[in-house]
Amino acid sequence: MVVLKFGGTSVRDAEWIDKAIAITGKELGRAPVLVASAMGKTTDRLQEIAHLAGGGEREKAVEILKTIKASHLEVARKFITGGNLSECTESLEHLFKELGSLIKGISLLRDWTPRSNDAILAFGELFSTIIIAHRAGELGIETFFIDSREIIKTDSTFSNAQPIKELTNSLIRDRIKPSSGKLYIAQGFIASTKSGITTTLGRGGSDYTAAIIGAALGAEEIQIWTDVNGIMTSDPRIVGKATTIPRISYKEAAELAYFGAKVIHPSTIQPATSLGIPVTVRNTGNPGGESTWIVAEVPSEGPKALACKKGITVINITSYRMLLAYGFLRRIFEIFEKYKTSVDLVATSEVSVSLTIDNTGHIDEITRELENIGNITIEGDKSIVCLVGLGLWKNPQIISRVFSSLTEIPVRMISLGSSDTNLSFVVPDKEVDNALKGLHRIFFE
Ligand code: ASP
Ligand code: MG
């Protein structure tokens, strides 16, 4: 069997839903399960609704609800007909009514909690899959609709719920019986607790759902359908000559994702990777085009891709004492921990520590506390550039080529990475595009 997951952009309107169904139709012989995200930016809109309702602004929330409703009904009417259409719109109307009541309840009570937030966000995937299922039926495909909340059981960490593995696996196997010629359709992202309270797996969590289902059913392959040709050597909006990486290891994909490559979050495919199930990343808009296989092992070492993270802040701490006393680093990191601010890169010398953060929400408090430890300087408007590839450090030539391409660019911190999969360094924001282009030329063109 295969799992095909279509992200929000891949099901954004009637035309794209048809592309997704056509792609899935070609896999009917392989007993497919289709997992879909909410259409386009629906989840963002629902998030606005939750926010407004939580603040008691029911009218404004209902305005957005109306636009979501109108756009979904419009899509349904475009390509679903007759009794099938009435059934589809009835199911949608029913859900919209439920969402309306939820908005009312939340805004009356101003009860905006992670739990009520999840309850609202979950509607997006229900709407999209109802439409997809009815359209697939309209096209003559034998379709089985699954409510993912009945098969994916989680703890009650709302907004970032963790699946209960054994229970979930057995429910999936009970409810989904993959079979050639039949199409199962399920929602990504949404789940529920043992007692049936709706949860979500975190934003972007549909990949996770696909991996969980694929792992439980021993899929041959998990296909992640998006709107780019797989994972690229760099961001094509910055580096015009970026190309698709045909094969990448799980480890490399993980490094890339942490550094801003938006294609896939590797922790979300972990259930599949731990079983050695290959994950492919493909373009719904160009199904026959290039794609990427994410696999356990790749045959070749060396540079694979470049990523960057812009808008980074560097904090330098110089100890008041001449030499770093023990406990110095611990004291520093405790401050970041206290303000829940994660640190990306760290470089230390005998008397100073430099580190980078991307969330500056608590920078004033952090600075104030750090000043008890040492002298602080802050440098904003920086970017991290990251070269990813297995075994980068085995080949000293790679390092010298990196720096020879950067002679014109002031490089700040350098981190060799504790894995040998990543070489990262900090440059001014305004130089990052040039740094990426230069490195891309050297390694990939
Ligand atoms: N619809 C959810 C989101 O936008 C989940 C997903 O797309 O994977 O985050
Ligand atoms: Mg996504």
Coordinates of C-alpha atoms in Angstrom, one line a residue, residues 245-426:
I245 CA 18.1 16.7 -4.9
P246 CA 17.3 13.2 -6.2
R247 CA 18.2 11.3 -3.0
I248 CA 18.8 12.6 0.5
S249 CA 19.3 10.8 3.8
Y250 CA 16.9 11.2 6.8
K251 CA 19.8 12.9 8.7
E252 CA 20.5 15.4 6.0
A253 CA 16.8 16.2 5.5
A254 CA 16.6 16.8 9.3
E255 CA 19.4 19.3 9.2
L256 CA 17.8 21.1 6.3
A257 CA 14.5 21.4 7.9
Y258 CA 15.9 22.9 11.1
F259 CA 17.4 25.5 8.9
G260 CA 14.4 26.7 7.2
A261 CA 13.9 24.4 4.2
K262 CA 10.1 24.4 4.4
V263 CA 9.5 21.1 2.6
I264 CA 9.2 18.6 5.4
H265 CA 9.9 18.3 9.1
P266 CA 11.9 15.2 9.6
S267 CA 10.6 14.5 13.1
T268 CA 7.2 14.2 11.5
I269 CA 8.3 11.3 9.3
Q270 CA 10.2 9.5 12.0
P271 CA 7.5 6.8 12.4
A272 CA 8.3 5.9 8.7
T273 CA 12.0 6.4 8.9
S274 CA 12.3 4.1 11.9
L275 CA 10.9 1.3 9.8
G276 CA 12.9 2.2 6.7
I277 CA 9.9 3.2 4.7
P278 CA 11.0 5.6 1.9
V279 CA 9.4 9.0 1.8
T280 CA 9.2 10.9 -1.5
V281 CA 8.5 14.6 -1.9
R282 CA 6.7 15.5 -5.2
N283 CA 5.1 18.3 -6.9
T284 CA 1.3 18.1 -7.4
G285 CA 1.6 20.8 -10.1
N286 CA 4.2 18.7 -12.0
P287 CA 3.6 15.1 -11.1
G288 CA 5.9 13.7 -13.7
G289 CA 8.7 16.1 -12.8
E290 CA 11.6 15.7 -10.5
S291 CA 11.2 14.6 -7.0
T292 CA 13.2 13.7 -4.0
W293 CA 13.5 10.3 -2.2
I294 CA 14.3 10.6 1.5
V295 CA 15.9 7.3 2.5
A296 CA 17.8 5.8 5.4
E297 CA 21.1 5.7 3.6
V298 CA 22.5 7.6 0.6
P299 CA 25.4 6.2 -1.4
S300 CA 27.4 9.4 -1.6
E301 CA 28.8 11.7 1.0
G302 CA 29.6 15.4 0.5
P303 CA 27.6 18.7 0.2
K304 CA 23.9 18.2 -0.6
A305 CA 22.2 21.5 0.0
L306 CA 22.3 25.0 1.4
A307 CA 19.8 26.5 3.7
C308 CA 19.6 29.7 5.6
K309 CA 17.7 31.3 8.5
K310 CA 17.4 35.1 8.3
G311 CA 16.7 37.7 11.0
I312 CA 19.0 36.1 13.5
T313 CA 20.4 37.9 16.5
V314 CA 23.9 37.3 17.8
I315 CA 24.6 37.7 21.6
N316 CA 28.2 37.9 22.8
I317 CA 28.9 37.4 26.4
T318 CA 32.4 38.2 27.7
S319 CA 33.1 36.9 31.1
Y320 CA 34.0 39.4 33.8
R321 CA 36.6 37.0 35.0
M322 CA 39.7 36.4 32.9
L323 CA 39.1 32.8 32.3
L324 CA 35.8 30.9 32.1
A325 CA 35.1 29.5 35.4
Y326 CA 33.1 26.3 35.5
G327 CA 29.4 26.8 35.7
F328 CA 29.7 29.7 33.3
L329 CA 27.9 28.1 30.4
R330 CA 25.3 26.6 32.6
R331 CA 24.4 29.9 34.1
I332 CA 24.1 31.4 30.6
F333 CA 21.9 28.6 29.3
E334 CA 19.7 28.7 32.4
I335 CA 18.8 32.2 31.5
F336 CA 17.7 31.2 28.0
E337 CA 15.8 28.3 29.4
K338 CA 14.0 30.6 31.9
Y339 CA 12.8 32.7 29.0
K340 CA 12.0 29.7 26.8
T341 CA 14.3 31.1 24.1
S342 CA 16.1 28.5 22.0
V343 CA 19.6 29.0 21.0
D344 CA 20.7 27.8 17.5
L345 CA 24.5 28.2 17.2
V346 CA 27.1 28.5 19.9
A347 CA 30.7 29.4 19.7
T348 CA 33.0 29.7 22.7
S349 CA 36.5 31.0 23.3
E350 CA 38.4 31.1 26.5
V351 CA 36.7 34.2 27.8
S352 CA 33.6 34.7 25.7
V353 CA 30.6 32.9 24.3
S354 CA 28.6 33.9 21.2
L355 CA 25.3 32.5 20.5
T356 CA 22.4 33.1 18.1
I357 CA 18.7 33.3 18.7
D358 CA 15.8 33.9 16.4
N359 CA 13.1 34.7 18.9
T360 CA 13.9 38.1 20.4
G361 CA 10.7 38.4 22.4
H362 CA 12.5 38.3 25.7
I363 CA 15.8 39.8 24.7
D364 CA 15.6 42.7 27.2
E365 CA 15.1 40.5 30.2
I366 CA 17.7 38.0 28.9
T367 CA 20.3 40.8 28.4
R368 CA 19.6 42.2 31.9
E369 CA 20.2 38.9 33.5
L370 CA 23.3 38.1 31.4
E371 CA 24.8 41.3 32.5
N372 CA 25.3 39.8 35.9
I373 CA 27.6 37.3 34.3
G374 CA 29.6 39.3 31.8
N375 CA 29.8 42.1 29.2
I376 CA 27.1 41.8 26.6
T377 CA 27.0 43.0 23.0
I378 CA 24.1 42.3 20.7
E379 CA 24.2 42.2 16.9
G380 CA 21.0 42.1 15.0
D381 CA 20.1 41.6 11.3
K382 CA 22.2 38.5 10.9
S383 CA 21.6 35.2 9.0
I384 CA 22.8 31.7 9.5
V385 CA 23.9 29.9 6.4
C386 CA 24.1 26.2 6.6
L387 CA 25.8 23.7 4.2
V388 CA 24.3 20.3 4.7
G389 CA 25.8 16.9 3.6
L390 CA 27.0 13.7 5.1
G391 CA 30.7 13.5 6.0
L392 CA 31.4 17.1 5.4
W393 CA 34.4 17.1 7.7
K394 CA 36.1 14.1 6.3
N395 CA 37.1 16.2 3.3
P396 CA 39.2 19.2 4.2
Q397 CA 38.9 20.6 0.7
I398 CA 35.2 21.3 1.3
I399 CA 36.0 23.6 4.2
S400 CA 38.6 25.5 2.3
R401 CA 36.3 25.9 -0.7
V402 CA 33.6 27.3 1.5
F403 CA 35.8 30.0 2.9
S404 CA 37.4 30.8 -0.5
S405 CA 33.9 31.6 -1.8
L406 CA 33.3 34.0 1.1
T407 CA 36.3 36.2 0.9
E408 CA 34.1 39.3 0.3
I409 CA 31.7 38.6 3.1
P410 CA 32.3 39.2 6.8
V411 CA 31.7 35.8 8.4
R412 CA 30.9 36.0 12.2
M413 CA 30.4 32.7 14.0
I414 CA 31.3 29.4 12.6
S415 CA 30.0 26.1 13.8
L416 CA 31.3 22.8 12.7
G417 CA 28.3 21.0 14.1
S418 CA 28.6 18.1 16.4
S419 CA 27.3 15.9 13.6
D420 CA 29.4 16.0 10.5
T421 CA 26.3 16.8 8.5
N422 CA 26.3 20.5 8.9
L423 CA 28.6 23.5 8.5
S424 CA 27.0 26.7 9.7
F425 CA 28.1 30.3 9.9
V426 CA 26.7 33.7 10.5

